[in-house]
Amino acid sequence: MVGHPDTPVAAPVEPTNEELLAEQILVFNRLKGSTNFNRVAEDVYPVKVTKSMLVCEMVIQHQHLNSKGTLHGGQTATLTDVITARAVGVTVKDKGMASVELAVSYLLPVKVGDILEITAHVLKVGRSMAFTDCEFRRKSDGKMTAKGKHTIAFLPDQPGISAENGTQF
């Protein structure tokens, strides 16, 4: 009977952080071998996920460098876009997304062979927008190399992303 006090109500089962991480690994693995601009993030590997945070690592390689031999600013900006959007996508799975604002402050150079730890935080998710930030740190010394922020609009009537379809980045 509906509303009967003896009828147990099943609470929705929330995925564990380990399950969330496994899903994000699948999503990022879909980028490997991309022929479009998403290839910029094909070397990113998720290492920790919660509902409000995504931590990824990336080993800097020659294809990530500018003419000065340091991490290209465009690479950093694109990773800010992709990783913060994926952090939002951990919980917002049914909506397409588009960038409204993206900003990056570049603090220290990163060289080939460095391992970057990129931590994206979901600051707020509203009905039509999400607000995020991220930090890029050299794993060797923990120093922050860049700080980004990303404001994302949710698109009505647009598909979200899943580990299976991987269509939106």
PDB file of C-alpha atoms in Angstrom:
ATOM      1  CA  MET A   1       0.000   0.000   0.000  1.00  0.00           C
ATOM      2  CA  VAL A   2       1.236   3.445  -0.867  1.00  0.00           C
ATOM      3  CA  GLY A   3       1.967   5.519   2.179  1.00  0.00           C
ATOM      4  CA  HIS A   4       1.462   2.642   4.579  1.00  0.00           C
ATOM      5  CA  PRO A   5       3.807   3.057   7.552  1.00  0.00           C
ATOM      6  CA  ASP A   6       4.955  -0.563   7.367  1.00  0.00           C
ATOM      7  CA  THR A   7       5.967  -0.338   3.697  1.00  0.00           C
ATOM      8  CA  PRO A   8       9.727   0.185   3.427  1.00  0.00           C
ATOM      9  CA  VAL A   9      10.829   2.872   1.006  1.00  0.00           C
ATOM     10  CA  ALA A  10      13.991   2.007  -0.864  1.00  0.00           C
ATOM     11  CA  ALA A  11      16.503   4.830  -0.791  1.00  0.00           C
ATOM     12  CA  PRO A  12      18.314   5.466  -4.053  1.00  0.00           C
ATOM     13  CA  VAL A  13      21.683   3.758  -4.103  1.00  0.00           C
ATOM     14  CA  GLU A  14      24.456   6.287  -4.540  1.00  0.00           C
ATOM     15  CA  PRO A  15      27.515   5.149  -6.487  1.00  0.00           C
ATOM     16  CA  THR A  16      30.717   4.809  -4.503  1.00  0.00           C
ATOM     17  CA  ASN A  17      33.712   7.013  -5.271  1.00  0.00           C
ATOM     18  CA  GLU A  18      35.404   3.916  -6.716  1.00  0.00           C
ATOM     19  CA  GLU A  19      32.481   3.421  -9.113  1.00  0.00           C
ATOM     20  CA  LEU A  20      32.587   7.097 -10.071  1.00  0.00           C
ATOM     21  CA  LEU A  21      36.323   6.785 -10.750  1.00  0.00           C
ATOM     22  CA  ALA A  22      35.837   3.684 -12.919  1.00  0.00           C
ATOM     23  CA  GLU A  23      33.251   5.582 -14.974  1.00  0.00           C
ATOM     24  CA  GLN A  24      35.572   8.568 -15.470  1.00  0.00           C
ATOM     25  CA  ILE A  25      38.426   6.292 -16.524  1.00  0.00           C
ATOM     26  CA  LEU A  26      36.127   4.858 -19.223  1.00  0.00           C
ATOM     27  CA  VAL A  27      35.155   8.349 -20.392  1.00  0.00           C
ATOM     28  CA  PHE A  28      38.780   9.522 -20.646  1.00  0.00           C
ATOM     29  CA  ASN A  29      39.856   6.268 -22.320  1.00  0.00           C
ATOM     30  CA  ARG A  30      37.399   7.081 -25.127  1.00  0.00           C
ATOM     31  CA  LEU A  31      39.602  10.096 -25.953  1.00  0.00           C
ATOM     32  CA  LYS A  32      42.611   7.957 -26.812  1.00  0.00           C
ATOM     33  CA  GLY A  33      43.163   8.007 -30.549  1.00  0.00           C
ATOM     34  CA  SER A  34      40.743  10.913 -31.090  1.00  0.00           C
ATOM     35  CA  THR A  35      41.203  12.659 -34.403  1.00  0.00           C
ATOM     36  CA  ASN A  36      39.390  15.838 -33.325  1.00  0.00           C
ATOM     37  CA  PHE A  37      40.457  18.463 -30.780  1.00  0.00           C
ATOM     38  CA  ASN A  38      39.609  16.131 -27.893  1.00  0.00           C
ATOM     39  CA  ARG A  39      42.963  14.470 -28.554  1.00  0.00           C
ATOM     40  CA  VAL A  40      44.458  17.244 -26.393  1.00  0.00           C
ATOM     41  CA  ALA A  41      43.189  15.354 -23.321  1.00  0.00           C
ATOM     42  CA  GLU A  42      44.053  11.818 -24.423  1.00  0.00           C
ATOM     43  CA  ASP A  43      47.005  11.610 -22.016  1.00  0.00           C
ATOM     44  CA  VAL A  44      44.901  12.557 -18.968  1.00  0.00           C
ATOM     45  CA  TYR A  45      44.242   9.850 -16.400  1.00  0.00           C
ATOM     46  CA  PRO A  46      41.651  10.239 -13.601  1.00  0.00           C
ATOM     47  CA  VAL A  47      42.961   9.182 -10.181  1.00  0.00           C
ATOM     48  CA  LYS A  48      40.283  10.352  -7.711  1.00  0.00           C
ATOM     49  CA  VAL A  49      36.621  11.294  -7.998  1.00  0.00           C
ATOM     50  CA  THR A  50      33.908  12.536  -5.660  1.00  0.00           C
ATOM     51  CA  LYS A  51      30.629  14.252  -6.492  1.00  0.00           C
ATOM     52  CA  SER A  52      32.319  17.634  -6.270  1.00  0.00           C
ATOM     53  CA  MET A  53      35.928  16.941  -7.290  1.00  0.00           C
ATOM     54  CA  LEU A  54      37.888  15.236 -10.056  1.00  0.00           C
ATOM     55  CA  VAL A  55      41.646  14.716  -9.768  1.00  0.00           C
ATOM     56  CA  CYS A  56      43.605  13.736 -12.866  1.00  0.00           C
ATOM     57  CA  GLU A  57      47.257  13.268 -13.728  1.00  0.00           C
ATOM     58  CA  MET A  58      49.151  13.778 -16.946  1.00  0.00           C
ATOM     59  CA  VAL A  59      52.790  13.219 -17.859  1.00  0.00           C
ATOM     60  CA  ILE A  60      53.987  16.143 -19.964  1.00  0.00           C
ATOM     61  CA  GLN A  61      55.300  15.007 -23.345  1.00  0.00           C
ATOM     62  CA  HIS A  62      56.843  16.817 -26.312  1.00  0.00           C
ATOM     63  CA  GLN A  63      53.496  17.222 -28.092  1.00  0.00           C
ATOM     64  CA  HIS A  64      52.233  19.282 -25.114  1.00  0.00           C
ATOM     65  CA  LEU A  65      55.030  21.897 -25.359  1.00  0.00           C
ATOM     66  CA  ASN A  66      55.311  25.341 -26.899  1.00  0.00           C
ATOM     67  CA  SER A  67      58.386  26.641 -28.766  1.00  0.00           C
ATOM     68  CA  LYS A  68      60.050  27.529 -25.420  1.00  0.00           C
ATOM     69  CA  GLY A  69      59.954  23.893 -24.305  1.00  0.00           C
ATOM     70  CA  THR A  70      57.290  24.402 -21.634  1.00  0.00           C
ATOM     71  CA  LEU A  71      53.654  23.356 -21.402  1.00  0.00           C
ATOM     72  CA  HIS A  72      51.619  25.250 -23.996  1.00  0.00           C
ATOM     73  CA  GLY A  73      49.069  27.664 -22.527  1.00  0.00           C
ATOM     74  CA  GLY A  74      46.418  26.406 -24.937  1.00  0.00           C
ATOM     75  CA  GLN A  75      46.933  22.892 -23.606  1.00  0.00           C
ATOM     76  CA  THR A  76      46.370  24.155 -20.067  1.00  0.00           C
ATOM     77  CA  ALA A  77      43.250  26.101 -21.086  1.00  0.00           C
ATOM     78  CA  THR A  78      41.801  23.101 -22.896  1.00  0.00           C
ATOM     79  CA  LEU A  79      42.488  20.829 -19.926  1.00  0.00           C
ATOM     80  CA  THR A  80      40.745  23.376 -17.698  1.00  0.00           C
ATOM     81  CA  ASP A  81      37.717  23.143 -19.995  1.00  0.00           C
ATOM     82  CA  VAL A  82      37.650  19.361 -20.322  1.00  0.00           C
ATOM     83  CA  ILE A  83      38.460  18.352 -16.751  1.00  0.00           C
ATOM     84  CA  THR A  84      36.136  20.844 -15.053  1.00  0.00           C
ATOM     85  CA  ALA A  85      33.306  19.852 -17.416  1.00  0.00           C
ATOM     86  CA  ARG A  86      33.924  16.199 -16.569  1.00  0.00           C
ATOM     87  CA  ALA A  87      33.851  17.087 -12.858  1.00  0.00           C
ATOM     88  CA  VAL A  88      30.375  18.552 -13.390  1.00  0.00           C
ATOM     89  CA  GLY A  89      29.473  15.529 -15.516  1.00  0.00           C
ATOM     90  CA  VAL A  90      30.053  13.207 -12.577  1.00  0.00           C
ATOM     91  CA  THR A  91      26.616  14.225 -11.292  1.00  0.00           C
ATOM     92  CA  VAL A  92      24.997  16.053 -14.236  1.00  0.00           C
ATOM     93  CA  LYS A  93      24.602  13.326 -16.821  1.00  0.00           C
ATOM     94  CA  ASP A  94      21.425  14.298 -18.645  1.00  0.00           C
ATOM     95  CA  LYS A  95      22.338  17.758 -19.995  1.00  0.00           C
ATOM     96  CA  GLY A  96      24.581  19.021 -22.728  1.00  0.00           C
ATOM     97  CA  MET A  97      27.068  21.709 -21.723  1.00  0.00           C
ATOM     98  CA  ALA A  98      28.698  24.766 -23.272  1.00  0.00           C
ATOM     99  CA  SER A  99      31.372  27.081 -21.921  1.00  0.00           C
ATOM    100  CA  VAL A 100      30.258  30.557 -20.882  1.00  0.00           C
ATOM    101  CA  GLU A 101      33.528  31.747 -19.369  1.00  0.00           C
ATOM    102  CA  LEU A 102      36.996  30.243 -19.157  1.00  0.00           C
ATOM    103  CA  ALA A 103      40.027  31.871 -17.552  1.00  0.00           C
ATOM    104  CA  VAL A 104      43.484  30.589 -16.699  1.00  0.00           C
ATOM    105  CA  SER A 105      46.300  32.189 -14.713  1.00  0.00           C
ATOM    106  CA  TYR A 106      49.726  30.775 -15.564  1.00  0.00           C
ATOM    107  CA  LEU A 107      52.038  30.750 -12.558  1.00  0.00           C
ATOM    108  CA  LEU A 108      55.062  28.503 -13.220  1.00  0.00           C
ATOM    109  CA  PRO A 109      56.483  26.647 -16.217  1.00  0.00           C
ATOM    110  CA  VAL A 110      56.026  22.915 -16.672  1.00  0.00           C
ATOM    111  CA  LYS A 111      58.615  20.883 -18.609  1.00  0.00           C
ATOM    112  CA  VAL A 112      58.633  17.587 -20.442  1.00  0.00           C
ATOM    113  CA  GLY A 113      58.597  14.637 -18.053  1.00  0.00           C
ATOM    114  CA  ASP A 114      56.833  16.563 -15.278  1.00  0.00           C
ATOM    115  CA  ILE A 115      53.713  14.925 -13.904  1.00  0.00           C
ATOM    116  CA  LEU A 116      50.859  17.360 -13.476  1.00  0.00           C
ATOM    117  CA  GLU A 117      48.146  16.800 -10.922  1.00  0.00           C
ATOM    118  CA  ILE A 118      44.992  18.609 -12.017  1.00  0.00           C
ATOM    119  CA  THR A 119      42.258  19.038  -9.418  1.00  0.00           C
ATOM    120  CA  ALA A 120      38.867  20.315 -10.574  1.00  0.00           C
ATOM    121  CA  HIS A 121      36.305  21.481  -8.011  1.00  0.00           C
ATOM    122  CA  VAL A 122      32.594  21.889  -8.657  1.00  0.00           C
ATOM    123  CA  LEU A 123      31.741  25.025  -6.720  1.00  0.00           C
ATOM    124  CA  LYS A 124      28.018  25.252  -7.515  1.00  0.00           C
ATOM    125  CA  VAL A 125      25.505  23.558  -9.787  1.00  0.00           C
ATOM    126  CA  GLY A 126      22.319  25.471 -10.495  1.00  0.00           C
ATOM    127  CA  ARG A 127      19.377  24.850 -12.821  1.00  0.00           C
ATOM    128  CA  SER A 128      21.045  26.373 -15.866  1.00  0.00           C
ATOM    129  CA  MET A 129      24.738  26.802 -14.993  1.00  0.00           C
ATOM    130  CA  ALA A 130      27.664  25.307 -13.106  1.00  0.00           C
ATOM    131  CA  PHE A 131      30.689  27.066 -11.625  1.00  0.00           C
ATOM    132  CA  THR A 132      34.050  25.341 -11.306  1.00  0.00           C
ATOM    133  CA  ASP A 133      37.711  25.966 -10.697  1.00  0.00           C
ATOM    134  CA  CYS A 134      40.853  23.891 -11.040  1.00  0.00           C
ATOM    135  CA  GLU A 135      44.462  23.834  -9.946  1.00  0.00           C
ATOM    136  CA  PHE A 136      47.438  22.468 -11.841  1.00  0.00           C
ATOM    137  CA  ARG A 137      50.326  21.325  -9.633  1.00  0.00           C
ATOM    138  CA  ARG A 138      53.659  19.712 -10.371  1.00  0.00           C
ATOM    139  CA  LYS A 139      53.572  16.402  -8.582  1.00  0.00           C
ATOM    140  CA  SER A 140      57.319  16.550  -7.839  1.00  0.00           C
ATOM    141  CA  ASP A 141      57.132  19.619  -5.585  1.00  0.00           C
ATOM    142  CA  GLY A 142      53.407  20.357  -5.181  1.00  0.00           C
ATOM    143  CA  LYS A 143      53.835  23.876  -6.567  1.00  0.00           C
ATOM    144  CA  MET A 144      50.839  25.354  -8.362  1.00  0.00           C
ATOM    145  CA  THR A 145      51.643  25.994 -12.017  1.00  0.00           C
ATOM    146  CA  ALA A 146      48.242  27.276 -13.166  1.00  0.00           C
ATOM    147  CA  LYS A 147      44.802  28.113 -11.786  1.00  0.00           C
ATOM    148  CA  GLY A 148      41.675  28.023 -13.903  1.00  0.00           C
ATOM    149  CA  LYS A 149      38.001  28.801 -13.618  1.00  0.00           C
ATOM    150  CA  HIS A 150      35.199  27.663 -15.881  1.00  0.00           C
ATOM    151  CA  THR A 151      31.542  28.632 -15.996  1.00  0.00           C
ATOM    152  CA  ILE A 152      29.341  26.158 -17.852  1.00  0.00           C
ATOM    153  CA  ALA A 153      25.813  26.587 -19.210  1.00  0.00           C
ATOM    154  CA  PHE A 154      23.472  23.619 -19.474  1.00  0.00           C
ATOM    155  CA  LEU A 155      21.919  23.236 -22.912  1.00  0.00           C
ATOM    156  CA  PRO A 156      18.245  22.359 -23.110  1.00  0.00           C
ATOM    157  CA  ASP A 157      17.348  19.427 -25.334  1.00  0.00           C
ATOM    158  CA  GLN A 158      20.987  18.397 -25.779  1.00  0.00           C
ATOM    159  CA  PRO A 159      22.304  14.985 -24.737  1.00  0.00           C
ATOM    160  CA  GLY A 160      24.682  14.640 -21.839  1.00  0.00           C
ATOM    161  CA  ILE A 161      27.740  12.397 -21.809  1.00  0.00           C
ATOM    162  CA  SER A 162      28.190   8.914 -20.488  1.00  0.00           C
ATOM    163  CA  ALA A 163      30.964   6.375 -20.438  1.00  0.00           C
ATOM    164  CA  GLU A 164      29.125   4.567 -23.242  1.00  0.00           C
ATOM    165  CA  ASN A 165      28.406   7.400 -25.674  1.00  0.00           C
ATOM    166  CA  GLY A 166      31.337   9.722 -24.956  1.00  0.00           C
ATOM    167  CA  THR A 167      30.002  12.152 -27.548  1.00  0.00           C
ATOM    168  CA  GLN A 168      30.274  15.468 -25.736  1.00  0.00           C
ATOM    169  CA  PHE A 169      33.472  17.084 -24.587  1.00  0.00           C
TER     170      PHE A 169
END
